[in-house]
Amino acid sequence: MDRASLSTGGNENGRLEQAASLKAPSWDHELSATLERCLKRICGWQPPPNWSDVDWFHEITAHANCAVCQAERDFDPSRGVPLGGFAYQRVLARAFTRYRQEWTYAR
């Protein structure tokens, strides 16, 4: 069974939409789209050896949601950086940090 079919019967976009739907009510369309883009990229990574595909997806989705919330809180529009780009970098950085931690532990 491949990763795409684990939680939505073969529909990877359904998984991503489900994860993006966990957003806070105050999020605008830009942050939802950013979260979905990030999760699409992260889903291409191989899960760490100590994790099942589904468990890893839930773990990394929780970290991504938290990173979007923190990015929204830390965002300073006076710096001239678009909110979507700022959040994208924050989410990927946090997810990649968590990913590296799990691979280091697996050694």
PDB file of N, CA and C in Angstrom:
ATOM      1  N   MET A   1       0.855  -1.177   0.000  1.00  0.00           N
ATOM      2  CA  MET A   1       0.000   0.000   0.000  1.00  0.00           C
ATOM      3  C   MET A   1       0.896   1.233   0.000  1.00  0.00           C
ATOM      4  N   ASP A   2       0.613   2.213  -0.848  1.00  0.00           N
ATOM      5  CA  ASP A   2       1.442   3.408  -0.902  1.00  0.00           C
ATOM      6  C   ASP A   2       0.939   4.460   0.065  1.00  0.00           C
ATOM      7  N   ARG A   3       1.773   5.480   0.282  1.00  0.00           N
ATOM      8  CA  ARG A   3       1.443   6.532   1.235  1.00  0.00           C
ATOM      9  C   ARG A   3       0.172   7.276   0.867  1.00  0.00           C
ATOM     10  N   ALA A   4      -0.065   7.461  -0.409  1.00  0.00           N
ATOM     11  CA  ALA A   4      -1.215   8.250  -0.849  1.00  0.00           C
ATOM     12  C   ALA A   4      -2.542   7.584  -0.493  1.00  0.00           C
ATOM     13  N   SER A   5      -2.562   6.273  -0.381  1.00  0.00           N
ATOM     14  CA  SER A   5      -3.822   5.588  -0.139  1.00  0.00           C
ATOM     15  C   SER A   5      -4.072   5.271   1.325  1.00  0.00           C
ATOM     16  N   LEU A   6      -3.217   5.719   2.208  1.00  0.00           N
ATOM     17  CA  LEU A   6      -3.329   5.294   3.599  1.00  0.00           C
ATOM     18  C   LEU A   6      -4.569   5.815   4.310  1.00  0.00           C
ATOM     19  N   SER A   7      -4.861   7.100   4.179  1.00  0.00           N
ATOM     20  CA  SER A   7      -5.952   7.614   4.991  1.00  0.00           C
ATOM     21  C   SER A   7      -7.164   8.064   4.208  1.00  0.00           C
ATOM     22  N   THR A   8      -7.091   8.105   2.874  1.00  0.00           N
ATOM     23  CA  THR A   8      -8.253   8.575   2.128  1.00  0.00           C
ATOM     24  C   THR A   8      -8.604   7.659   0.974  1.00  0.00           C
ATOM     25  N   GLY A   9      -8.215   6.428   1.029  1.00  0.00           N
ATOM     26  CA  GLY A   9      -8.579   5.505  -0.019  1.00  0.00           C
ATOM     27  C   GLY A   9      -7.947   5.828  -1.357  1.00  0.00           C
ATOM     28  N   GLY A  10      -6.714   6.336  -1.352  1.00  0.00           N
ATOM     29  CA  GLY A  10      -5.997   6.573  -2.582  1.00  0.00           C
ATOM     30  C   GLY A  10      -5.995   8.011  -3.044  1.00  0.00           C
ATOM     31  N   ASN A  11      -6.654   8.896  -2.363  1.00  0.00           N
ATOM     32  CA  ASN A  11      -6.737  10.285  -2.792  1.00  0.00           C
ATOM     33  C   ASN A  11      -5.811  11.144  -1.951  1.00  0.00           C
ATOM     34  N   GLU A  12      -4.597  11.418  -2.471  1.00  0.00           N
ATOM     35  CA  GLU A  12      -3.627  12.210  -1.724  1.00  0.00           C
ATOM     36  C   GLU A  12      -4.150  13.614  -1.476  1.00  0.00           C
ATOM     37  N   ASN A  13      -4.827  14.202  -2.455  1.00  0.00           N
ATOM     38  CA  ASN A  13      -5.374  15.538  -2.265  1.00  0.00           C
ATOM     39  C   ASN A  13      -6.393  15.558  -1.138  1.00  0.00           C
ATOM     40  N   GLY A  14      -7.111  14.472  -0.954  1.00  0.00           N
ATOM     41  CA  GLY A  14      -8.061  14.386   0.150  1.00  0.00           C
ATOM     42  C   GLY A  14      -7.364  14.454   1.492  1.00  0.00           C
ATOM     43  N   ARG A  15      -6.220  13.800   1.599  1.00  0.00           N
ATOM     44  CA  ARG A  15      -5.441  13.864   2.842  1.00  0.00           C
ATOM     45  C   ARG A  15      -4.970  15.283   3.101  1.00  0.00           C
ATOM     46  N   LEU A  16      -4.469  15.938   2.056  1.00  0.00           N
ATOM     47  CA  LEU A  16      -3.965  17.290   2.218  1.00  0.00           C
ATOM     48  C   LEU A  16      -5.083  18.258   2.565  1.00  0.00           C
ATOM     49  N   GLU A  17      -6.243  18.087   1.925  1.00  0.00           N
ATOM     50  CA  GLU A  17      -7.373  18.949   2.244  1.00  0.00           C
ATOM     51  C   GLU A  17      -7.839  18.710   3.674  1.00  0.00           C
ATOM     52  N   GLN A  18      -7.800  17.452   4.103  1.00  0.00           N
ATOM     53  CA  GLN A  18      -8.197  17.134   5.465  1.00  0.00           C
ATOM     54  C   GLN A  18      -7.244  17.802   6.455  1.00  0.00           C
ATOM     55  N   ALA A  19      -5.954  17.738   6.184  1.00  0.00           N
ATOM     56  CA  ALA A  19      -4.977  18.357   7.073  1.00  0.00           C
ATOM     57  C   ALA A  19      -5.120  19.873   7.060  1.00  0.00           C
ATOM     58  N   ALA A  20      -5.349  20.442   5.902  1.00  0.00           N
ATOM     59  CA  ALA A  20      -5.503  21.892   5.809  1.00  0.00           C
ATOM     60  C   ALA A  20      -6.791  22.348   6.478  1.00  0.00           C
ATOM     61  N   SER A  21      -7.790  21.462   6.576  1.00  0.00           N
ATOM     62  CA  SER A  21      -9.051  21.839   7.199  1.00  0.00           C
ATOM     63  C   SER A  21      -8.930  21.940   8.717  1.00  0.00           C
ATOM     64  N   LEU A  22      -7.808  21.528   9.272  1.00  0.00           N
ATOM     65  CA  LEU A  22      -7.592  21.627  10.713  1.00  0.00           C
ATOM     66  C   LEU A  22      -7.196  23.042  11.119  1.00  0.00           C
ATOM     67  N   LYS A  23      -7.267  23.957  10.199  1.00  0.00           N
ATOM     68  CA  LYS A  23      -6.812  25.327  10.424  1.00  0.00           C
ATOM     69  C   LYS A  23      -7.713  26.066  11.405  1.00  0.00           C
ATOM     70  N   ALA A  24      -7.170  27.096  12.000  1.00  0.00           N
ATOM     71  CA  ALA A  24      -7.930  27.937  12.905  1.00  0.00           C
ATOM     72  C   ALA A  24      -8.901  28.791  12.091  1.00  0.00           C
ATOM     73  N   PRO A  25     -10.033  29.166  12.649  1.00  0.00           N
ATOM     74  CA  PRO A  25     -11.017  29.945  11.906  1.00  0.00           C
ATOM     75  C   PRO A  25     -10.496  31.296  11.419  1.00  0.00           C
ATOM     76  N   SER A  26      -9.521  31.870  12.085  1.00  0.00           N
ATOM     77  CA  SER A  26      -9.033  33.195  11.717  1.00  0.00           C
ATOM     78  C   SER A  26      -8.073  33.159  10.522  1.00  0.00           C
ATOM     79  N   TRP A  27      -7.649  31.970  10.078  1.00  0.00           N
ATOM     80  CA  TRP A  27      -6.700  31.886   8.975  1.00  0.00           C
ATOM     81  C   TRP A  27      -7.358  32.317   7.691  1.00  0.00           C
ATOM     82  N   ASP A  28      -6.598  33.011   6.899  1.00  0.00           N
ATOM     83  CA  ASP A  28      -7.122  33.395   5.600  1.00  0.00           C
ATOM     84  C   ASP A  28      -6.740  32.358   4.550  1.00  0.00           C
ATOM     85  N   HIS A  29      -7.223  32.580   3.355  1.00  0.00           N
ATOM     86  CA  HIS A  29      -6.984  31.629   2.264  1.00  0.00           C
ATOM     87  C   HIS A  29      -5.493  31.467   1.985  1.00  0.00           C
ATOM     88  N   GLU A  30      -4.721  32.527   2.119  1.00  0.00           N
ATOM     89  CA  GLU A  30      -3.280  32.468   1.825  1.00  0.00           C
ATOM     90  C   GLU A  30      -2.561  31.472   2.737  1.00  0.00           C
ATOM     91  N   LEU A  31      -2.867  31.505   4.025  1.00  0.00           N
ATOM     92  CA  LEU A  31      -2.206  30.571   4.949  1.00  0.00           C
ATOM     93  C   LEU A  31      -2.673  29.139   4.735  1.00  0.00           C
ATOM     94  N   SER A  32      -3.935  28.956   4.395  1.00  0.00           N
ATOM     95  CA  SER A  32      -4.434  27.606   4.112  1.00  0.00           C
ATOM     96  C   SER A  32      -3.737  27.025   2.887  1.00  0.00           C
ATOM     97  N   ALA A  33      -3.602  27.848   1.850  1.00  0.00           N
ATOM     98  CA  ALA A  33      -2.926  27.393   0.632  1.00  0.00           C
ATOM     99  C   ALA A  33      -1.451  27.122   0.903  1.00  0.00           C
ATOM    100  N   THR A  34      -0.833  27.942   1.737  1.00  0.00           N
ATOM    101  CA  THR A  34       0.575  27.739   2.097  1.00  0.00           C
ATOM    102  C   THR A  34       0.752  26.430   2.844  1.00  0.00           C
ATOM    103  N   LEU A  35      -0.132  26.164   3.801  1.00  0.00           N
ATOM    104  CA  LEU A  35      -0.062  24.914   4.552  1.00  0.00           C
ATOM    105  C   LEU A  35      -0.224  23.715   3.625  1.00  0.00           C
ATOM    106  N   GLU A  36      -1.163  23.811   2.693  1.00  0.00           N
ATOM    107  CA  GLU A  36      -1.374  22.701   1.757  1.00  0.00           C
ATOM    108  C   GLU A  36      -0.147  22.475   0.875  1.00  0.00           C
ATOM    109  N   ARG A  37       0.483  23.548   0.393  1.00  0.00           N
ATOM    110  CA  ARG A  37       1.701  23.419  -0.415  1.00  0.00           C
ATOM    111  C   ARG A  37       2.825  22.766   0.380  1.00  0.00           C
ATOM    112  N   CYS A  38       2.965  23.184   1.629  1.00  0.00           N
ATOM    113  CA  CYS A  38       4.009  22.609   2.485  1.00  0.00           C
ATOM    114  C   CYS A  38       3.776  21.121   2.717  1.00  0.00           C
ATOM    115  N   LEU A  39       2.549  20.754   3.041  1.00  0.00           N
ATOM    116  CA  LEU A  39       2.247  19.348   3.304  1.00  0.00           C
ATOM    117  C   LEU A  39       2.427  18.502   2.051  1.00  0.00           C
ATOM    118  N   LYS A  40       2.114  19.061   0.895  1.00  0.00           N
ATOM    119  CA  LYS A  40       2.318  18.335  -0.357  1.00  0.00           C
ATOM    120  C   LYS A  40       3.801  18.032  -0.548  1.00  0.00           C
ATOM    121  N   ARG A  41       4.638  19.005  -0.239  1.00  0.00           N
ATOM    122  CA  ARG A  41       6.084  18.801  -0.372  1.00  0.00           C
ATOM    123  C   ARG A  41       6.596  17.812   0.681  1.00  0.00           C
ATOM    124  N   ILE A  42       6.139  17.966   1.907  1.00  0.00           N
ATOM    125  CA  ILE A  42       6.589  17.112   3.006  1.00  0.00           C
ATOM    126  C   ILE A  42       6.159  15.657   2.791  1.00  0.00           C
ATOM    127  N   CYS A  43       4.999  15.446   2.177  1.00  0.00           N
ATOM    128  CA  CYS A  43       4.513  14.077   1.928  1.00  0.00           C
ATOM    129  C   CYS A  43       5.416  13.319   0.973  1.00  0.00           C
ATOM    130  N   GLY A  44       6.258  14.015   0.243  1.00  0.00           N
ATOM    131  CA  GLY A  44       7.201  13.353  -0.650  1.00  0.00           C
ATOM    132  C   GLY A  44       8.419  12.810   0.074  1.00  0.00           C
ATOM    133  N   TRP A  45       8.600  13.195   1.311  1.00  0.00           N
ATOM    134  CA  TRP A  45       9.744  12.704   2.084  1.00  0.00           C
ATOM    135  C   TRP A  45       9.456  11.288   2.571  1.00  0.00           C
ATOM    136  N   GLN A  46      10.494  10.484   2.634  1.00  0.00           N
ATOM    137  CA  GLN A  46      10.354   9.129   3.161  1.00  0.00           C
ATOM    138  C   GLN A  46      10.159   9.201   4.674  1.00  0.00           C
ATOM    139  N   PRO A  47       9.168   8.508   5.221  1.00  0.00           N
ATOM    140  CA  PRO A  47       8.980   8.536   6.676  1.00  0.00           C
ATOM    141  C   PRO A  47      10.188   7.945   7.394  1.00  0.00           C
ATOM    142  N   PRO A  48      10.517   8.453   8.575  1.00  0.00           N
ATOM    143  CA  PRO A  48      11.621   7.885   9.356  1.00  0.00           C
ATOM    144  C   PRO A  48      11.355   6.412   9.671  1.00  0.00           C
ATOM    145  N   PRO A  49      12.408   5.648   9.893  1.00  0.00           N
ATOM    146  CA  PRO A  49      12.262   4.198  10.067  1.00  0.00           C
ATOM    147  C   PRO A  49      11.404   3.763  11.257  1.00  0.00           C
ATOM    148  N   ASN A  50      11.333   4.561  12.289  1.00  0.00           N
ATOM    149  CA  ASN A  50      10.583   4.152  13.485  1.00  0.00           C
ATOM    150  C   ASN A  50       9.115   4.564  13.438  1.00  0.00           C
ATOM    151  N   TRP A  51       8.652   5.066  12.308  1.00  0.00           N
ATOM    152  CA  TRP A  51       7.289   5.582  12.186  1.00  0.00           C
ATOM    153  C   TRP A  51       6.547   4.860  11.074  1.00  0.00           C
ATOM    154  N   SER A  52       5.259   4.632  11.284  1.00  0.00           N
ATOM    155  CA  SER A  52       4.415   4.174  10.177  1.00  0.00           C
ATOM    156  C   SER A  52       4.075   5.407   9.335  1.00  0.00           C
ATOM    157  N   ASP A  53       3.656   5.174   8.108  1.00  0.00           N
ATOM    158  CA  ASP A  53       3.327   6.293   7.218  1.00  0.00           C
ATOM    159  C   ASP A  53       2.218   7.172   7.798  1.00  0.00           C
ATOM    160  N   VAL A  54       1.170   6.546   8.298  1.00  0.00           N
ATOM    161  CA  VAL A  54       0.027   7.297   8.822  1.00  0.00           C
ATOM    162  C   VAL A  54       0.426   8.074  10.074  1.00  0.00           C
ATOM    163  N   ASP A  55       1.119   7.438  10.998  1.00  0.00           N
ATOM    164  CA  ASP A  55       1.529   8.112  12.227  1.00  0.00           C
ATOM    165  C   ASP A  55       2.456   9.287  11.934  1.00  0.00           C
ATOM    166  N   TRP A  56       3.380   9.089  10.989  1.00  0.00           N
ATOM    167  CA  TRP A  56       4.293  10.176  10.638  1.00  0.00           C
ATOM    168  C   TRP A  56       3.529  11.341  10.009  1.00  0.00           C
ATOM    169  N   PHE A  57       2.559  11.034   9.153  1.00  0.00           N
ATOM    170  CA  PHE A  57       1.771  12.091   8.538  1.00  0.00           C
ATOM    171  C   PHE A  57       1.035  12.903   9.597  1.00  0.00           C
ATOM    172  N   HIS A  58       0.452  12.228  10.581  1.00  0.00           N
ATOM    173  CA  HIS A  58      -0.246  12.942  11.651  1.00  0.00           C
ATOM    174  C   HIS A  58       0.727  13.777  12.491  1.00  0.00           C
ATOM    175  N   GLU A  59       1.878  13.230  12.785  1.00  0.00           N
ATOM    176  CA  GLU A  59       2.893  13.946  13.564  1.00  0.00           C
ATOM    177  C   GLU A  59       3.361  15.198  12.833  1.00  0.00           C
ATOM    178  N   ILE A  60       3.707  15.060  11.576  1.00  0.00           N
ATOM    179  CA  ILE A  60       4.264  16.186  10.843  1.00  0.00           C
ATOM    180  C   ILE A  60       3.179  17.220  10.533  1.00  0.00           C
ATOM    181  N   THR A  61       1.928  16.776  10.378  1.00  0.00           N
ATOM    182  CA  THR A  61       0.817  17.706  10.175  1.00  0.00           C
ATOM    183  C   THR A  61       0.609  18.564  11.421  1.00  0.00           C
ATOM    184  N   ALA A  62       0.715  17.950  12.588  1.00  0.00           N
ATOM    185  CA  ALA A  62       0.582  18.709  13.837  1.00  0.00           C
ATOM    186  C   ALA A  62       1.694  19.750  13.952  1.00  0.00           C
ATOM    187  N   HIS A  63       2.911  19.366  13.606  1.00  0.00           N
ATOM    188  CA  HIS A  63       4.020  20.319  13.658  1.00  0.00           C
ATOM    189  C   HIS A  63       3.820  21.441  12.641  1.00  0.00           C
ATOM    190  N   ALA A  64       3.327  21.103  11.466  1.00  0.00           N
ATOM    191  CA  ALA A  64       3.093  22.109  10.424  1.00  0.00           C
ATOM    192  C   ALA A  64       2.010  23.096  10.861  1.00  0.00           C
ATOM    193  N   ASN A  65       0.935  22.590  11.442  1.00  0.00           N
ATOM    194  CA  ASN A  65      -0.125  23.480  11.923  1.00  0.00           C
ATOM    195  C   ASN A  65       0.383  24.427  13.005  1.00  0.00           C
ATOM    196  N   CYS A  66       1.177  23.894  13.899  1.00  0.00           N
ATOM    197  CA  CYS A  66       1.751  24.720  14.960  1.00  0.00           C
ATOM    198  C   CYS A  66       2.687  25.785  14.373  1.00  0.00           C
ATOM    199  N   ALA A  67       3.483  25.397  13.386  1.00  0.00           N
ATOM    200  CA  ALA A  67       4.413  26.342  12.757  1.00  0.00           C
ATOM    201  C   ALA A  67       3.676  27.460  12.035  1.00  0.00           C
ATOM    202  N   VAL A  68       2.537  27.150  11.411  1.00  0.00           N
ATOM    203  CA  VAL A  68       1.748  28.187  10.739  1.00  0.00           C
ATOM    204  C   VAL A  68       1.199  29.162  11.775  1.00  0.00           C
ATOM    205  N   CYS A  69       0.716  28.648  12.892  1.00  0.00           N
ATOM    206  CA  CYS A  69       0.211  29.530  13.951  1.00  0.00           C
ATOM    207  C   CYS A  69       1.308  30.452  14.467  1.00  0.00           C
ATOM    208  N   GLN A  70       2.475  29.895  14.699  1.00  0.00           N
ATOM    209  CA  GLN A  70       3.587  30.714  15.186  1.00  0.00           C
ATOM    210  C   GLN A  70       4.047  31.715  14.141  1.00  0.00           C
ATOM    211  N   ALA A  71       4.038  31.323  12.884  1.00  0.00           N
ATOM    212  CA  ALA A  71       4.432  32.244  11.814  1.00  0.00           C
ATOM    213  C   ALA A  71       3.456  33.406  11.719  1.00  0.00           C
ATOM    214  N   GLU A  72       2.169  33.098  11.847  1.00  0.00           N
ATOM    215  CA  GLU A  72       1.159  34.159  11.811  1.00  0.00           C
ATOM    216  C   GLU A  72       1.363  35.130  12.969  1.00  0.00           C
ATOM    217  N   ARG A  73       1.697  34.591  14.130  1.00  0.00           N
ATOM    218  CA  ARG A  73       1.930  35.434  15.307  1.00  0.00           C
ATOM    219  C   ARG A  73       3.198  36.274  15.158  1.00  0.00           C
ATOM    220  N   ASP A  74       4.264  35.680  14.595  1.00  0.00           N
ATOM    221  CA  ASP A  74       5.550  36.369  14.490  1.00  0.00           C
ATOM    222  C   ASP A  74       5.668  37.284  13.275  1.00  0.00           C
ATOM    223  N   PHE A  75       4.705  37.213  12.362  1.00  0.00           N
ATOM    224  CA  PHE A  75       4.789  37.960  11.110  1.00  0.00           C
ATOM    225  C   PHE A  75       4.798  39.461  11.361  1.00  0.00           C
ATOM    226  N   ASP A  76       5.720  40.153  10.682  1.00  0.00           N
ATOM    227  CA  ASP A  76       5.829  41.614  10.764  1.00  0.00           C
ATOM    228  C   ASP A  76       5.727  42.182   9.349  1.00  0.00           C
ATOM    229  N   PRO A  77       4.567  42.724   8.987  1.00  0.00           N
ATOM    230  CA  PRO A  77       4.392  43.216   7.623  1.00  0.00           C
ATOM    231  C   PRO A  77       5.315  44.377   7.267  1.00  0.00           C
ATOM    232  N   SER A  78       5.852  45.067   8.257  1.00  0.00           N
ATOM    233  CA  SER A  78       6.731  46.206   7.975  1.00  0.00           C
ATOM    234  C   SER A  78       8.064  45.781   7.359  1.00  0.00           C
ATOM    235  N   ARG A  79       8.379  44.504   7.418  1.00  0.00           N
ATOM    236  CA  ARG A  79       9.630  44.010   6.833  1.00  0.00           C
ATOM    237  C   ARG A  79       9.524  43.767   5.326  1.00  0.00           C
ATOM    238  N   GLY A  80       8.312  43.811   4.791  1.00  0.00           N
ATOM    239  CA  GLY A  80       8.121  43.681   3.356  1.00  0.00           C
ATOM    240  C   GLY A  80       8.131  42.264   2.816  1.00  0.00           C
ATOM    241  N   VAL A  81       8.057  41.273   3.688  1.00  0.00           N
ATOM    242  CA  VAL A  81       8.030  39.871   3.271  1.00  0.00           C
ATOM    243  C   VAL A  81       6.568  39.435   3.183  1.00  0.00           C
ATOM    244  N   PRO A  82       6.161  38.767   2.111  1.00  0.00           N
ATOM    245  CA  PRO A  82       4.772  38.287   2.029  1.00  0.00           C
ATOM    246  C   PRO A  82       4.482  37.244   3.112  1.00  0.00           C
ATOM    247  N   LEU A  83       3.275  37.284   3.652  1.00  0.00           N
ATOM    248  CA  LEU A  83       2.887  36.352   4.715  1.00  0.00           C
ATOM    249  C   LEU A  83       3.007  34.901   4.252  1.00  0.00           C
ATOM    250  N   GLY A  84       2.567  34.609   3.042  1.00  0.00           N
ATOM    251  CA  GLY A  84       2.629  33.232   2.544  1.00  0.00           C
ATOM    252  C   GLY A  84       4.053  32.707   2.467  1.00  0.00           C
ATOM    253  N   GLY A  85       4.966  33.530   1.974  1.00  0.00           N
ATOM    254  CA  GLY A  85       6.370  33.123   1.888  1.00  0.00           C
ATOM    255  C   GLY A  85       7.004  32.941   3.252  1.00  0.00           C
ATOM    256  N   PHE A  86       6.669  33.835   4.165  1.00  0.00           N
ATOM    257  CA  PHE A  86       7.184  33.746   5.531  1.00  0.00           C
ATOM    258  C   PHE A  86       6.719  32.455   6.191  1.00  0.00           C
ATOM    259  N   ALA A  87       5.415  32.175   6.070  1.00  0.00           N
ATOM    260  CA  ALA A  87       4.859  30.969   6.684  1.00  0.00           C
ATOM    261  C   ALA A  87       5.426  29.711   6.024  1.00  0.00           C
ATOM    262  N   TYR A  88       5.592  29.735   4.708  1.00  0.00           N
ATOM    263  CA  TYR A  88       6.126  28.584   3.982  1.00  0.00           C
ATOM    264  C   TYR A  88       7.510  28.205   4.514  1.00  0.00           C
ATOM    265  N   GLN A  89       8.370  29.194   4.654  1.00  0.00           N
ATOM    266  CA  GLN A  89       9.720  28.930   5.156  1.00  0.00           C
ATOM    267  C   GLN A  89       9.695  28.416   6.595  1.00  0.00           C
ATOM    268  N   ARG A  90       8.847  29.002   7.415  1.00  0.00           N
ATOM    269  CA  ARG A  90       8.748  28.568   8.804  1.00  0.00           C
ATOM    270  C   ARG A  90       8.266  27.126   8.925  1.00  0.00           C
ATOM    271  N   VAL A  91       7.246  26.775   8.151  1.00  0.00           N
ATOM    272  CA  VAL A  91       6.688  25.424   8.217  1.00  0.00           C
ATOM    273  C   VAL A  91       7.721  24.398   7.744  1.00  0.00           C
ATOM    274  N   LEU A  92       8.352  24.663   6.605  1.00  0.00           N
ATOM    275  CA  LEU A  92       9.341  23.711   6.102  1.00  0.00           C
ATOM    276  C   LEU A  92      10.537  23.582   7.037  1.00  0.00           C
ATOM    277  N   ALA A  93      10.971  24.688   7.615  1.00  0.00           N
ATOM    278  CA  ALA A  93      12.104  24.628   8.541  1.00  0.00           C
ATOM    279  C   ALA A  93      11.764  23.781   9.760  1.00  0.00           C
ATOM    280  N   ARG A  94      10.571  23.982  10.295  1.00  0.00           N
ATOM    281  CA  ARG A  94      10.178  23.209  11.474  1.00  0.00           C
ATOM    282  C   ARG A  94      10.003  21.730  11.135  1.00  0.00           C
ATOM    283  N   ALA A  95       9.368  21.450  10.001  1.00  0.00           N
ATOM    284  CA  ALA A  95       9.170  20.062   9.599  1.00  0.00           C
ATOM    285  C   ALA A  95      10.508  19.374   9.337  1.00  0.00           C
ATOM    286  N   PHE A  96      11.417  20.072   8.687  1.00  0.00           N
ATOM    287  CA  PHE A  96      12.710  19.470   8.389  1.00  0.00           C
ATOM    288  C   PHE A  96      13.520  19.241   9.668  1.00  0.00           C
ATOM    289  N   THR A  97      13.405  20.141  10.625  1.00  0.00           N
ATOM    290  CA  THR A  97      14.075  19.952  11.915  1.00  0.00           C
ATOM    291  C   THR A  97      13.551  18.689  12.602  1.00  0.00           C
ATOM    292  N   ARG A  98      12.236  18.529  12.615  1.00  0.00           N
ATOM    293  CA  ARG A  98      11.636  17.336  13.231  1.00  0.00           C
ATOM    294  C   ARG A  98      12.058  16.076  12.479  1.00  0.00           C
ATOM    295  N   TYR A  99      12.108  16.173  11.165  1.00  0.00           N
ATOM    296  CA  TYR A  99      12.518  15.059  10.321  1.00  0.00           C
ATOM    297  C   TYR A  99      13.951  14.636  10.637  1.00  0.00           C
ATOM    298  N   ARG A 100      14.847  15.604  10.729  1.00  0.00           N
ATOM    299  CA  ARG A 100      16.253  15.304  11.065  1.00  0.00           C
ATOM    300  C   ARG A 100      16.366  14.676  12.446  1.00  0.00           C
ATOM    301  N   GLN A 101      15.575  15.167  13.401  1.00  0.00           N
ATOM    302  CA  GLN A 101      15.613  14.599  14.747  1.00  0.00           C
ATOM    303  C   GLN A 101      15.251  13.113  14.723  1.00  0.00           C
ATOM    304  N   GLU A 102      14.238  12.768  13.973  1.00  0.00           N
ATOM    305  CA  GLU A 102      13.812  11.364  13.909  1.00  0.00           C
ATOM    306  C   GLU A 102      14.842  10.495  13.203  1.00  0.00           C
ATOM    307  N   TRP A 103      15.455  11.004  12.164  1.00  0.00           N
ATOM    308  CA  TRP A 103      16.477  10.205  11.464  1.00  0.00           C
ATOM    309  C   TRP A 103      17.735  10.060  12.319  1.00  0.00           C
ATOM    310  N   THR A 104      18.056  11.059  13.107  1.00  0.00           N
ATOM    311  CA  THR A 104      19.221  10.962  14.013  1.00  0.00           C
ATOM    312  C   THR A 104      18.932   9.898  15.075  1.00  0.00           C
ATOM    313  N   TYR A 105      17.698   9.885  15.583  1.00  0.00           N
ATOM    314  CA  TYR A 105      17.334   8.916  16.599  1.00  0.00           C
ATOM    315  C   TYR A 105      17.364   7.494  16.055  1.00  0.00           C
ATOM    316  N   ALA A 106      17.087   7.338  14.770  1.00  0.00           N
ATOM    317  CA  ALA A 106      16.998   6.008  14.159  1.00  0.00           C
ATOM    318  C   ALA A 106      18.357   5.347  13.980  1.00  0.00           C
ATOM    319  N   ARG A 107      19.410   6.115  14.047  1.00  0.00           N
ATOM    320  CA  ARG A 107      20.750   5.549  13.809  1.00  0.00           C
ATOM    321  C   ARG A 107      21.191   4.599  14.887  1.00  0.00           C
TER     322      ARG A 107
END
